[in-house]
XYZ file of C-alpha atoms in Angstrom:
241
model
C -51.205 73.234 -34.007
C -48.813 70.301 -34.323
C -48.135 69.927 -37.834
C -49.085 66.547 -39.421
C -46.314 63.477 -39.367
C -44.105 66.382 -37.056
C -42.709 63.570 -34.770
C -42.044 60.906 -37.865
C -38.668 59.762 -37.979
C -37.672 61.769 -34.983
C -35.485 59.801 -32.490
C -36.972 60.240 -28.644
C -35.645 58.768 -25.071
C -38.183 58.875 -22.372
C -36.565 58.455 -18.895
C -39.333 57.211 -16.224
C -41.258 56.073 -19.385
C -42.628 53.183 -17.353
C -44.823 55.870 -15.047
C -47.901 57.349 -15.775
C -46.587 60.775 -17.265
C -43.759 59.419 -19.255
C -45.627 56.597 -20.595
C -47.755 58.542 -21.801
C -45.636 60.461 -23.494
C -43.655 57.665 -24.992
C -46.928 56.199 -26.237
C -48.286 59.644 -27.827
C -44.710 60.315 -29.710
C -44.803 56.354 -31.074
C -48.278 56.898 -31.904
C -47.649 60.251 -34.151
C -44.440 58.040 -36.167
C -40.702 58.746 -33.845
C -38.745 56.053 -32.417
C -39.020 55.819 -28.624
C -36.365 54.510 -26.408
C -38.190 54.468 -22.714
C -35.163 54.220 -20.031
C -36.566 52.883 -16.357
C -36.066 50.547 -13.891
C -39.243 48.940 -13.569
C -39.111 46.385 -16.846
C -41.539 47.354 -19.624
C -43.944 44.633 -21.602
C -44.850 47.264 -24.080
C -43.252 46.348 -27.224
C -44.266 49.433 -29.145
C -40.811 51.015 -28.094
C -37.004 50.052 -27.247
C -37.117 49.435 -23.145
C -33.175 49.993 -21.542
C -33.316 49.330 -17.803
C -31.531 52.108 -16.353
C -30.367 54.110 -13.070
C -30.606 57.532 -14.458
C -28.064 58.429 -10.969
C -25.323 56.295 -12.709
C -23.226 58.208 -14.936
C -21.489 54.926 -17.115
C -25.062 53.508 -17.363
C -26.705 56.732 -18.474
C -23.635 57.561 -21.271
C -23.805 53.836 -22.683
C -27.070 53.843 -22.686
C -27.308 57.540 -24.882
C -24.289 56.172 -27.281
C -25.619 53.382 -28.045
C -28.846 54.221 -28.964
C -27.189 57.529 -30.618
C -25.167 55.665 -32.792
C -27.771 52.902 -33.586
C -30.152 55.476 -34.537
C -27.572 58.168 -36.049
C -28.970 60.876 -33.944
C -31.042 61.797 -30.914
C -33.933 64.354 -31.429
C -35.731 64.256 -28.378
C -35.036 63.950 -24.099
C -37.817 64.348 -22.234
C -37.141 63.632 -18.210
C -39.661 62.010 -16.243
C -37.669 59.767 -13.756
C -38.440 60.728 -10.495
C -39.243 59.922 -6.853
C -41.268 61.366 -4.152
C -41.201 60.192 -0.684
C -41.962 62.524 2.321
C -40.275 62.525 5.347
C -40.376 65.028 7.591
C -37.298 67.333 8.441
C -36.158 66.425 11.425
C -36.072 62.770 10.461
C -34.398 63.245 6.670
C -31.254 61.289 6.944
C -28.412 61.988 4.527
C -28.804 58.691 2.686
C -32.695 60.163 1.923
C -31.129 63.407 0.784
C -28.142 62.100 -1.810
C -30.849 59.806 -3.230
C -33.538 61.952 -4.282
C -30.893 64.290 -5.591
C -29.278 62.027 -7.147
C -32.394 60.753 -9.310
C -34.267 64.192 -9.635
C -31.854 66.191 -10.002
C -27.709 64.790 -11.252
C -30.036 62.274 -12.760
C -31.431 64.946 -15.390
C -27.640 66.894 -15.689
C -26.660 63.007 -16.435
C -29.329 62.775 -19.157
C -29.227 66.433 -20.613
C -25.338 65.904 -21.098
C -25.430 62.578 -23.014
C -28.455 63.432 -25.388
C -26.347 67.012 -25.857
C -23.362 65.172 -27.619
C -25.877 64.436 -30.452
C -27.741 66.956 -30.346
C -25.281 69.727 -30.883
C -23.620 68.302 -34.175
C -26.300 67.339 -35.718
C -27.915 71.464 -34.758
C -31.164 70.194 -33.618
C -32.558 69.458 -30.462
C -35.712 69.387 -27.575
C -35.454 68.880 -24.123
C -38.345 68.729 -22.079
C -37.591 68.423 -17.830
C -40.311 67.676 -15.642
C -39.890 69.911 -12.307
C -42.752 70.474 -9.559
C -44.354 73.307 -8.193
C -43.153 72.095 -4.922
C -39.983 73.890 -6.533
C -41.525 77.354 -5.866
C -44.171 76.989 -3.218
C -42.358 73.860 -1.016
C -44.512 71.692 1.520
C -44.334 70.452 4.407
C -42.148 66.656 4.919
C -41.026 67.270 1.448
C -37.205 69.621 1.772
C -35.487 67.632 -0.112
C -37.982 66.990 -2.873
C -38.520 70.488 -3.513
C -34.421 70.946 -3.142
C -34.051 68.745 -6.232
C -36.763 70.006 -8.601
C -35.807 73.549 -7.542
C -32.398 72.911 -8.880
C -33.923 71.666 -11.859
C -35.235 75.189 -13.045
C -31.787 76.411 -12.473
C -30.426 73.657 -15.209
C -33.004 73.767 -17.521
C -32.538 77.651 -17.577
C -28.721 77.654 -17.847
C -28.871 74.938 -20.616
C -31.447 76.875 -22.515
C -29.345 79.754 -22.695
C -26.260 77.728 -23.790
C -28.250 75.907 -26.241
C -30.119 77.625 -27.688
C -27.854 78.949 -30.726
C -27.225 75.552 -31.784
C -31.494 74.877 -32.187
C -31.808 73.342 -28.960
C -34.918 74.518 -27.071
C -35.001 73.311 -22.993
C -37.844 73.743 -21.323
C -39.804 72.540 -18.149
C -43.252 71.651 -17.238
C -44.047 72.167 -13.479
C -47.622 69.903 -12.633
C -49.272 70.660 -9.931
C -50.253 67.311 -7.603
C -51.679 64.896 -10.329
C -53.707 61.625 -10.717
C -50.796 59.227 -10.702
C -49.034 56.343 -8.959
C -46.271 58.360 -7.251
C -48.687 60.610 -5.155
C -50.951 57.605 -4.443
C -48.234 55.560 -2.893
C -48.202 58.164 -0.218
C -51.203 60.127 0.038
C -54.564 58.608 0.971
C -57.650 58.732 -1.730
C -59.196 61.353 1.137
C -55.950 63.800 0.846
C -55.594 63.466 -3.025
C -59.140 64.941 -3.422
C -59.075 67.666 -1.055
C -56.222 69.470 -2.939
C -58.582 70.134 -5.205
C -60.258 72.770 -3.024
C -57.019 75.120 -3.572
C -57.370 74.682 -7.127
C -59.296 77.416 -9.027
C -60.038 74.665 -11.608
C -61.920 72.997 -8.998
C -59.501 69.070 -9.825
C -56.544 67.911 -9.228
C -54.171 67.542 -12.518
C -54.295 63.683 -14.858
C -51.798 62.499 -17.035
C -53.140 64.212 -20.312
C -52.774 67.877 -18.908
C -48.950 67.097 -18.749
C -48.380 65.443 -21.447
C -50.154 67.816 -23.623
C -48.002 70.531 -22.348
C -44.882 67.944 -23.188
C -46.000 67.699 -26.810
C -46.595 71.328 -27.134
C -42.729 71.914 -26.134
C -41.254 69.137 -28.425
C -43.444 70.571 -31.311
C -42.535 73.800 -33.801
C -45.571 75.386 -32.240
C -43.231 76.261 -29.349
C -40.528 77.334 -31.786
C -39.919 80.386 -30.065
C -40.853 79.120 -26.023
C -37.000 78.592 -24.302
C -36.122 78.585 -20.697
C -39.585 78.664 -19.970
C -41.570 76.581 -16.814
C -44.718 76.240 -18.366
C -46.548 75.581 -14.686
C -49.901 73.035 -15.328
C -51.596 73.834 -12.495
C -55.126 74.786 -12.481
C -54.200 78.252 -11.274
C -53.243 77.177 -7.906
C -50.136 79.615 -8.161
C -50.427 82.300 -10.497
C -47.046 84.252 -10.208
């Protein structure tokens, strides 16, 4: 179990803290004592945390954004990446602007991110990284190519950074949800779909918020002092490989 006052003092940036999943993490790591930065670009009126309206795509935005706070703070402890978009559109009609974009948030968005909290992390011998993929990354769907594209290559950076990491104390890891109770899928997906993707779900629901960021804590915590590289997949058992 999470050891008491773990998170106190620790230094955290949530990117796509204003959504469901990362503000939920943001609030549960405030809640147990670190200092959360939230980075988004929807404007925050919590003022529990430090809000930095940010393009996670933009590379001067995204390393101003990490030194400052870095140097404010004196360190940076914790990254966990939860920007994201999701919009489906189906192949035939996926224009190149649609493409560049969601790669550009989901996926250079997080190498953007990774990098800058790295710089701090690796001097200072400490680190956890936590990168939300999808398990659209191994199973795809239909409209959604280029969605699946960009949290595919997201296993492949987590992965790579793990390995390079991981002698300097810095543990990467990623949590793939399956479809979950949320804003982003509810922009596009009627109340009528959302609940009948619960039928391929041996759990019998679709995923909330807490199932995620449960497995988020779990992978910032020393009780996953020896997890790296890993996808832990939250998914009611809808994939099992």
């Amino acid at each position: 179990m999470t050891q008491p006052n773990e998170h106190q003092g620790r230094v955290a940036i949530i990117t796509g803290g204003n959504g469901a999943i990362g503000g939920a993490i943001a609030r549960r790591l405030h809640d147990e004592g670190a200092t959360v930065h939230v980075l988004d670009l929807k404007p925050s009126h919590a003022s529990a945390w430090s809000f930095h309206t940010v393009d996670v795509a933009n590379e001067s935005a995204v390393d101003t954004t990490f030194d400052a706070i870095g140097k404010t703070a004196g360190n940076i402890d914790y990254l966990a990446c939860c920007a994201g978009i999701y919009r489906p559109v189906p192949f035939l009609e996926l224009t190149l602007e649609d493409w560049h974009r969601t790669i550009q948030i989901n996926l250079t968005g997080y190498f953007l991110c990774c990098r800058a909290a790295l710089r701090f992390m690796r001097p200072q011998k400490f680190g956890r990284i936590v990168i939300f993929s999808s398990m659209a990354a191994r199973t795809g769907g239909a409209q959604v190519a280029h969605y699946a594209a960009s949290k595919g290559g997201i296993l492949g950076l987590a992965r790579s950074l793990a390995i390079e990491s991981a002698a300097e104390n810095i543990r990467v890891n990623t949590v793939s949800p399956v479809i979950t109770d949320t804003p982003m899928p509810r922009a596009v997906l009627s109340d009528e779909v959302m609940l009948s993707r619960k039928s391929r779900i041996p759990l019998g629901r679709i995923g909330d918020v807490k199932d995620m960021t449960e497995a988020c804590m779990f992978l910032l915590s020393d009780d996953s002092s020896y997890v790296l590289g890993q996808d832990i997949r939250v998914n009611g058992g809808s994939t099992l490989w």
